[in-house]
Amino acid sequence: MDRPIGYWLRELDKRLEAAFAATLAGHGVERRDWQVLNGLGPDDPFWGPGERTYTEVVAALTARGWTSADGTVTPAGATARAEIAAAVDGIRRTAAAGVSDESYLTTVRTLSTMVTNLAAHA
């Protein structure tokens, strides 16, 4: 416990990202597939260079029967999304095991205040 808060935040972020990526891979999808299933559209500013395009992601999801050609999620896609969401929720519950709601909310409020304080410093 003698490490600075930044260490623990980075470590938690790394482990959550790894668990999330493994969960998606276990369902045969990548982050962009998951984001499209959750409503990320072609005009969202999150498509980076060198990544699969929105059209490519939708084509792959359509081939699986999870979206229609216009990116609309099908009933099969909604079922897959619910299954993946349940697995992701399991990751969150594992991470939060033994942490009271009060402790969690206090930590979030503290971090929020620190971010606000630093914004004034920048």
Short mmCIF file of C-alpha atoms in Angstrom, two decimals:
data_model
loop_
_atom_site.label_atom_id
_atom_site.label_comp_id
_atom_site.label_asym_id
_atom_site.label_seq_id
_atom_site.Cartn_x
_atom_site.Cartn_y
_atom_site.Cartn_z
CA MET A 1 0.00 0.00 0.00
CA ASP A 2 3.02 2.32 0.00
CA ARG A 3 2.81 3.03 -3.72
CA PRO A 4 1.36 6.30 -5.06
CA ILE A 5 -2.24 6.40 -6.26
CA GLY A 6 -1.08 6.77 -9.87
CA TYR A 7 0.53 3.33 -9.72
CA TRP A 8 -2.72 1.71 -8.57
CA LEU A 9 -4.82 3.58 -11.12
CA ARG A 10 -2.51 2.49 -13.96
CA GLU A 11 -2.38 -1.08 -12.67
CA LEU A 12 -6.18 -1.29 -12.37
CA ASP A 13 -6.60 0.20 -15.84
CA LYS A 14 -4.14 -2.30 -17.36
CA ARG A 15 -5.82 -5.27 -15.71
CA LEU A 16 -9.34 -4.13 -16.59
CA GLU A 17 -8.29 -3.53 -20.21
CA ALA A 18 -6.66 -6.98 -20.42
CA ALA A 19 -9.74 -8.68 -18.91
CA PHE A 20 -12.05 -6.74 -21.23
CA ALA A 21 -9.97 -7.60 -24.32
CA ALA A 22 -9.88 -11.29 -23.31
CA THR A 23 -13.65 -11.29 -22.78
CA LEU A 24 -14.27 -9.77 -26.21
CA ALA A 25 -11.82 -12.19 -27.84
CA GLY A 26 -13.61 -15.08 -26.13
CA HIS A 27 -16.76 -13.95 -27.92
CA GLY A 28 -14.92 -13.54 -31.23
CA VAL A 29 -15.16 -9.76 -31.36
CA GLU A 30 -12.84 -6.77 -31.06
CA ARG A 31 -13.39 -3.40 -29.40
CA ARG A 32 -14.79 -1.76 -32.55
CA ASP A 33 -17.27 -4.62 -33.04
CA TRP A 34 -18.42 -4.13 -29.46
CA GLN A 35 -18.70 -0.38 -29.90
CA VAL A 36 -20.80 -0.74 -33.06
CA LEU A 37 -23.08 -3.20 -31.24
CA ASN A 38 -23.48 -0.48 -28.61
CA GLY A 39 -24.35 2.27 -31.08
CA LEU A 40 -21.04 3.72 -32.30
CA GLY A 41 -21.87 5.15 -35.72
CA PRO A 42 -19.93 6.07 -38.83
CA ASP A 43 -19.83 9.76 -37.88
CA ASP A 44 -18.36 9.20 -34.41
CA PRO A 45 -14.91 10.78 -34.11
CA PHE A 46 -13.38 7.64 -32.62
CA TRP A 47 -12.35 5.90 -35.84
CA GLY A 48 -8.57 6.09 -35.98
CA PRO A 49 -6.27 5.78 -38.96
CA GLY A 50 -5.14 2.26 -39.72
CA GLU A 51 -8.21 0.74 -38.07
CA ARG A 52 -10.95 -1.21 -39.75
CA THR A 53 -13.49 1.22 -41.13
CA TYR A 54 -17.06 1.39 -39.89
CA THR A 55 -18.17 -0.28 -43.13
CA GLU A 56 -15.72 -3.15 -42.59
CA VAL A 57 -16.86 -3.67 -39.00
CA VAL A 58 -20.53 -3.65 -40.01
CA ALA A 59 -19.81 -6.08 -42.86
CA ALA A 60 -18.16 -8.50 -40.42
CA LEU A 61 -21.03 -8.19 -37.95
CA THR A 62 -23.58 -8.59 -40.74
CA ALA A 63 -21.83 -11.78 -41.87
CA ARG A 64 -22.38 -13.12 -38.33
CA GLY A 65 -26.03 -12.04 -38.43
CA TRP A 66 -25.52 -9.51 -35.62
CA THR A 67 -26.32 -6.37 -37.64
CA SER A 68 -28.07 -5.55 -40.84
CA ALA A 69 -26.09 -3.90 -43.64
CA ASP A 70 -26.96 -0.43 -42.30
CA GLY A 71 -25.50 -1.24 -38.86
CA THR A 72 -28.83 -1.86 -37.14
CA VAL A 73 -28.45 -4.51 -34.45
CA THR A 74 -30.48 -7.65 -35.15
CA PRO A 75 -32.15 -9.80 -32.47
CA ALA A 76 -29.16 -12.18 -32.68
CA GLY A 77 -26.84 -9.21 -32.22
CA ALA A 78 -28.86 -8.00 -29.24
CA THR A 79 -28.54 -11.46 -27.68
CA ALA A 80 -24.77 -11.48 -28.28
CA ARG A 81 -24.51 -7.95 -26.88
CA ALA A 82 -26.38 -9.02 -23.73
CA GLU A 83 -24.11 -12.04 -23.25
CA ILE A 84 -20.97 -9.95 -23.65
CA ALA A 85 -22.36 -7.23 -21.39
CA ALA A 86 -23.01 -9.84 -18.68
CA ALA A 87 -19.41 -11.05 -18.98
CA VAL A 88 -18.11 -7.46 -18.79
CA ASP A 89 -20.30 -6.86 -15.74
CA GLY A 90 -18.70 -9.95 -14.19
CA ILE A 91 -15.29 -8.29 -14.61
CA ARG A 92 -16.55 -5.19 -12.83
CA ARG A 93 -18.03 -7.26 -10.00
CA THR A 94 -14.77 -9.16 -9.61
CA ALA A 95 -12.82 -5.90 -9.45
CA ALA A 96 -15.23 -4.44 -6.90
CA ALA A 97 -15.41 -7.50 -4.63
CA GLY A 98 -14.91 -6.41 -1.04
CA VAL A 99 -15.33 -2.72 -1.85
CA SER A 100 -18.32 -1.11 -0.20
CA ASP A 101 -20.57 1.24 -2.15
CA GLU A 102 -19.56 4.02 0.23
CA SER A 103 -15.84 3.41 -0.34
CA TYR A 104 -16.35 3.31 -4.09
CA LEU A 105 -18.35 6.55 -4.16
CA THR A 106 -15.84 8.26 -1.87
CA THR A 107 -12.99 7.24 -4.17
CA VAL A 108 -14.82 8.44 -7.28
CA ARG A 109 -15.66 11.78 -5.63
CA THR A 110 -12.07 12.19 -4.48
CA LEU A 111 -10.67 11.48 -7.94
CA SER A 112 -13.23 13.81 -9.51
CA THR A 113 -12.20 16.60 -7.14
CA MET A 114 -8.53 16.00 -7.92
CA VAL A 115 -9.20 16.20 -11.67
CA THR A 116 -11.12 19.45 -11.17
CA ASN A 117 -8.31 20.89 -9.03
CA LEU A 118 -5.71 19.96 -11.64
CA ALA A 119 -7.78 21.51 -14.43
CA ALA A 120 -7.36 24.85 -12.69
CA HIS A 121 -3.60 24.24 -12.49
CA ALA A 122 -3.10 23.45 -16.18
#
